Amino acid sequence: MNLIPLIFDVTDSLPPEISGGGRLHIAAWLFLPPDLSVLGASPVAMALLPGGSYSKRYFHLQFPGYSGYSAAEYLAAQGNIVLLLDHLGVGDSTKAADQKLATRQIVALAN
């Protein structure tokens, strides 16, 4: 499977008090089909966003000795482009200077 780790700098799209003078980024994984020729002329691209405090790993579960638990791998194998994101302050994404300021609206703006 083609998993590409990505980092998006979202600092400039957020109010200055959220960053506290630092840089903020959203971590993501991009999944592509093993055979890119299945994408065709109009490929389907989707972003999967976990709820609550879950991270992007929710859609890419891996258990030693077991396969087939990754929704992202399954969807990519079907010919889709799949993007998994960690919300601001969750998983591999950075936290706001004062994470209490990261309201639903701020997290949505960062996404």
Coordinates of N, CA and C in Angstrom, one line a residue:
M1 N 0.9 -1.2 0.0 CA 0.0 0.0 0.0 C 0.9 1.2 0.0
N2 N 0.5 2.2 -0.7 CA 1.2 3.5 -0.8 C 0.7 4.5 0.3
L3 N 1.4 4.5 1.4 CA 1.1 5.4 2.5 C 2.1 6.6 2.5
I4 N 1.6 7.8 2.3 CA 2.5 9.0 2.3 C 2.2 9.8 3.5
P5 N 3.1 10.0 4.4 CA 2.9 10.9 5.5 C 3.0 12.4 5.0
L6 N 2.1 13.2 5.5 CA 2.0 14.6 5.1 C 1.9 15.5 6.4
I7 N 2.4 16.7 6.2 CA 2.3 17.7 7.3 C 1.8 19.0 6.6
F8 N 0.7 19.6 7.2 CA 0.1 20.8 6.7 C 0.3 21.9 7.7
D9 N 1.0 23.0 7.3 CA 1.2 24.1 8.2 C -0.1 24.9 8.2
V10 N -0.8 25.0 9.3 CA -2.1 25.7 9.3 C -2.0 27.0 10.2
T11 N -0.8 27.4 10.5 CA -0.6 28.6 11.4 C -1.3 29.8 10.9
D12 N -1.1 30.1 9.6 CA -1.6 31.4 9.1 C -3.1 31.4 8.9
S13 N -3.7 30.3 9.0 CA -5.2 30.2 8.8 C -5.9 30.4 10.2
L14 N -5.2 30.5 11.3 CA -5.7 30.5 12.6 C -5.5 31.9 13.3
P15 N -6.3 32.3 14.2 CA -6.0 33.5 15.0 C -4.7 33.4 15.7
P16 N -3.9 34.5 15.8 CA -2.6 34.5 16.4 C -2.6 34.0 17.9
E17 N -3.7 34.2 18.6 CA -3.6 33.7 20.0 C -3.7 32.2 20.1
I18 N -4.1 31.5 19.0 CA -4.1 30.0 19.0 C -2.7 29.5 18.9
S19 N -1.8 30.1 18.1 CA -0.5 29.6 17.9 C 0.5 30.1 19.0
G20 N 0.2 31.2 19.7 CA 1.1 31.7 20.7 C 2.5 32.0 20.2
G21 N 2.6 32.3 18.9 CA 3.8 32.7 18.2 C 4.6 31.5 17.6
G22 N 4.1 30.3 17.9 CA 4.7 29.1 17.3 C 4.0 28.7 16.0
R23 N 4.5 27.6 15.4 CA 3.9 27.1 14.1 C 3.1 25.9 14.5
L24 N 1.9 25.8 13.9 CA 1.0 24.7 14.1 C 0.8 23.9 12.8
H25 N 0.8 22.6 13.0 CA 0.6 21.8 11.8 C -0.4 20.6 12.1
I26 N -1.0 20.2 11.0 CA -1.9 19.1 11.0 C -1.1 17.9 10.4
A27 N -1.1 16.8 11.0 CA -0.5 15.6 10.5 C -1.5 14.8 9.7
A28 N -1.1 14.2 8.6 CA -2.0 13.4 7.8 C -1.2 12.2 7.2
W29 N -2.0 11.2 6.7 CA -1.5 10.1 5.9 C -2.4 10.1 4.7
L30 N -1.7 10.0 3.5 CA -2.4 9.8 2.3 C -2.2 8.4 1.8
F31 N -3.3 7.7 1.4 CA -3.3 6.4 0.9 C -3.7 6.4 -0.5
L32 N -2.9 5.7 -1.3 CA -3.1 5.6 -2.8 C -3.2 4.1 -3.1
P33 N -3.9 3.8 -4.2 CA -4.0 2.4 -4.6 C -2.6 1.9 -5.0
P34 N -2.4 0.6 -4.7 CA -1.1 0.0 -5.1 C -0.8 0.2 -6.6
D35 N -1.9 0.1 -7.4 CA -1.8 0.2 -8.9 C -2.5 1.5 -9.2
L36 N -1.8 2.6 -9.5 CA -2.4 3.9 -9.8 C -3.2 3.9 -11.0
S37 N -3.1 2.9 -11.9 CA -3.9 2.9 -13.1 C -5.4 2.7 -12.8
V38 N -5.7 2.2 -11.6 CA -7.1 2.0 -11.3 C -7.8 3.3 -10.9
L39 N -7.1 4.4 -10.8 CA -7.7 5.7 -10.4 C -8.6 6.2 -11.6
G40 N -8.2 6.0 -12.8 CA -9.0 6.4 -13.9 C -9.0 7.9 -14.1
A41 N -9.9 8.4 -14.9 CA -9.9 9.9 -15.3 C -10.5 10.7 -14.2
S42 N -11.4 10.2 -13.4 CA -12.1 10.9 -12.4 C -12.0 10.1 -11.0
P43 N -10.9 10.1 -10.4 CA -10.7 9.4 -9.2 C -11.5 10.0 -8.0
V44 N -12.0 9.1 -7.1 CA -12.7 9.6 -5.9 C -11.6 9.8 -4.8
A45 N -11.7 11.0 -4.2 CA -10.8 11.4 -3.1 C -11.7 11.6 -1.9
M46 N -11.3 11.1 -0.8 CA -12.0 11.3 0.5 C -11.1 11.6 1.6
A47 N -11.6 12.4 2.5 CA -10.9 12.7 3.8 C -11.7 12.1 4.9
L48 N -11.0 11.2 5.7 CA -11.7 10.6 6.9 C -11.2 11.3 8.1
L49 N -12.1 11.8 8.9 CA -11.8 12.6 10.1 C -12.4 11.8 11.3
P50 N -11.5 11.4 12.2 CA -12.0 10.7 13.4 C -12.8 11.7 14.4
G51 N -13.7 11.1 15.1 CA -14.4 11.9 16.1 C -13.7 12.0 17.4
G52 N -14.2 12.9 18.2 CA -13.7 13.0 19.6 C -12.2 13.2 19.7
S53 N -11.5 12.4 20.5 CA -10.1 12.6 20.7 C -9.3 11.5 19.9
Y54 N -10.0 10.8 19.0 CA -9.4 9.7 18.3 C -8.4 10.3 17.2
S55 N -7.4 9.5 16.8 CA -6.4 10.0 15.9 C -6.7 9.3 14.5
K56 N -5.9 9.7 13.5 CA -6.0 9.1 12.2 C -5.8 7.6 12.2
R57 N -5.2 7.0 13.3 CA -5.0 5.6 13.4 C -6.3 4.8 13.5
Y58 N -7.3 5.5 13.9 CA -8.7 4.9 14.0 C -9.1 4.2 12.7
F59 N -8.7 4.9 11.6 CA -9.0 4.3 10.2 C -7.9 3.5 9.6
H60 N -6.8 3.3 10.3 CA -5.7 2.5 9.9 C -5.2 1.6 11.0
L61 N -6.1 0.7 11.5 CA -5.7 -0.2 12.6 C -4.7 -1.2 12.1
Q62 N -3.7 -1.5 12.9 CA -2.7 -2.5 12.6 C -2.5 -3.3 13.8
F63 N -2.6 -4.7 13.7 CA -2.3 -5.6 14.7 C -1.3 -6.6 14.3
P64 N -0.2 -6.8 15.1 CA 0.8 -7.7 14.7 C 0.3 -9.1 14.4
G65 N 0.6 -9.7 13.3 CA 0.1 -11.0 12.9 C -1.3 -11.0 12.3
Y66 N -1.9 -9.9 12.1 CA -3.3 -9.8 11.5 C -3.3 -8.8 10.5
S67 N -4.0 -9.0 9.4 CA -4.2 -8.0 8.4 C -5.7 -7.8 8.1
G68 N -5.9 -6.7 7.3 CA -7.3 -6.5 6.9 C -8.1 -5.6 7.9
Y69 N -7.5 -4.9 8.8 CA -8.2 -4.1 9.8 C -8.2 -2.6 9.4
S70 N -7.5 -2.3 8.3 CA -7.4 -0.9 7.9 C -8.4 -0.5 6.9
A71 N -9.3 0.4 7.3 CA -10.3 0.9 6.4 C -9.7 1.7 5.3
A72 N -8.6 2.5 5.6 CA -7.9 3.3 4.6 C -7.3 2.4 3.5
E73 N -6.6 1.3 3.9 CA -6.0 0.4 3.0 C -7.1 -0.2 2.1
Y74 N -8.2 -0.6 2.7 CA -9.3 -1.2 2.0 C -9.9 -0.3 0.9
L75 N -10.2 0.9 1.3 CA -10.7 1.9 0.4 C -9.8 2.3 -0.7
A76 N -8.5 2.4 -0.4 CA -7.5 2.7 -1.4 C -7.4 1.5 -2.4
A77 N -7.4 0.3 -1.9 CA -7.3 -0.9 -2.8 C -8.5 -1.0 -3.7
Q78 N -9.6 -0.3 -3.4 CA -10.8 -0.2 -4.2 C -10.7 0.8 -5.3
G79 N -9.6 1.6 -5.3 CA -9.3 2.6 -6.3 C -9.6 4.0 -5.9
N80 N -9.6 4.3 -4.5 CA -9.9 5.6 -4.0 C -8.6 6.2 -3.5
I81 N -8.6 7.6 -3.4 CA -7.5 8.3 -2.8 C -8.1 8.7 -1.4
V82 N -7.4 8.3 -0.3 CA -7.9 8.4 1.0 C -6.9 9.2 1.9
L83 N -7.4 10.3 2.5 CA -6.6 11.2 3.3 C -7.1 11.0 4.8
L84 N -6.2 10.7 5.7 CA -6.6 10.6 7.1 C -5.9 11.8 7.8
L85 N -6.6 12.5 8.6 CA -6.1 13.7 9.3 C -6.1 13.5 10.9
D86 N -5.1 14.0 11.5 CA -5.2 14.2 13.0 C -5.7 15.6 13.2
H87 N -6.7 15.8 14.1 CA -7.2 17.2 14.4 C -6.1 17.9 15.2
L88 N -6.2 19.2 15.2 CA -5.3 20.1 15.9 C -5.3 19.6 17.4
G89 N -4.1 19.3 17.9 CA -3.9 18.9 19.3 C -4.1 17.4 19.5
V90 N -4.3 16.6 18.5 CA -4.6 15.2 18.6 C -3.5 14.4 17.8
G91 N -3.1 13.3 18.3 CA -2.2 12.4 17.5 C -0.9 13.1 17.3
D92 N -0.5 13.1 16.0 CA 0.8 13.7 15.6 C 0.7 15.2 15.2
S93 N -0.5 15.8 15.3 CA -0.6 17.2 15.1 C -0.2 18.0 16.3
T94 N 0.2 19.2 16.1 CA 0.7 20.0 17.2 C -0.5 20.5 18.0
K95 N -0.2 20.9 19.2 CA -1.2 21.5 20.1 C -1.1 23.0 20.1
A96 N -2.3 23.6 20.3 CA -2.3 25.1 20.4 C -1.6 25.5 21.6
A97 N -1.1 26.8 21.7 CA -0.4 27.3 22.8 C -1.2 27.1 24.1
D98 N -2.5 27.3 24.0 CA -3.5 27.0 25.1 C -4.6 26.2 24.4
Q99 N -4.5 24.9 24.6 CA -5.4 23.9 23.9 C -6.8 24.2 24.2
K100 N -7.1 24.8 25.4 CA -8.5 25.2 25.7 C -9.1 26.1 24.7
L101 N -8.3 26.9 24.0 CA -8.8 27.8 22.9 C -9.1 27.1 21.6
A102 N -8.8 25.8 21.5 CA -9.0 25.0 20.3 C -10.4 24.5 20.3
T103 N -11.4 25.4 20.1 CA -12.8 25.0 20.1 C -13.1 24.2 18.8
R104 N -14.3 23.7 18.7 CA -14.7 23.0 17.5 C -14.5 23.9 16.3
Q105 N -14.8 25.2 16.4 CA -14.7 26.1 15.3 C -13.2 26.3 14.9
I106 N -12.3 26.4 15.8 CA -10.9 26.5 15.5 C -10.3 25.2 14.9
V107 N -10.7 24.1 15.5 CA -10.3 22.8 14.9 C -10.8 22.7 13.4
A108 N -12.0 23.0 13.2 CA -12.6 23.0 11.9 C -11.8 23.9 10.9
L109 N -11.5 25.1 11.4 CA -10.7 26.0 10.6 C -9.3 25.5 10.3
A110 N -8.7 24.8 11.3 CA -7.4 24.2 11.0 C -7.5 23.1 10.0
N111 N -8.6 22.3 10.0 CA -8.7 21.3 9.1 C -9.0 21.8 7.7

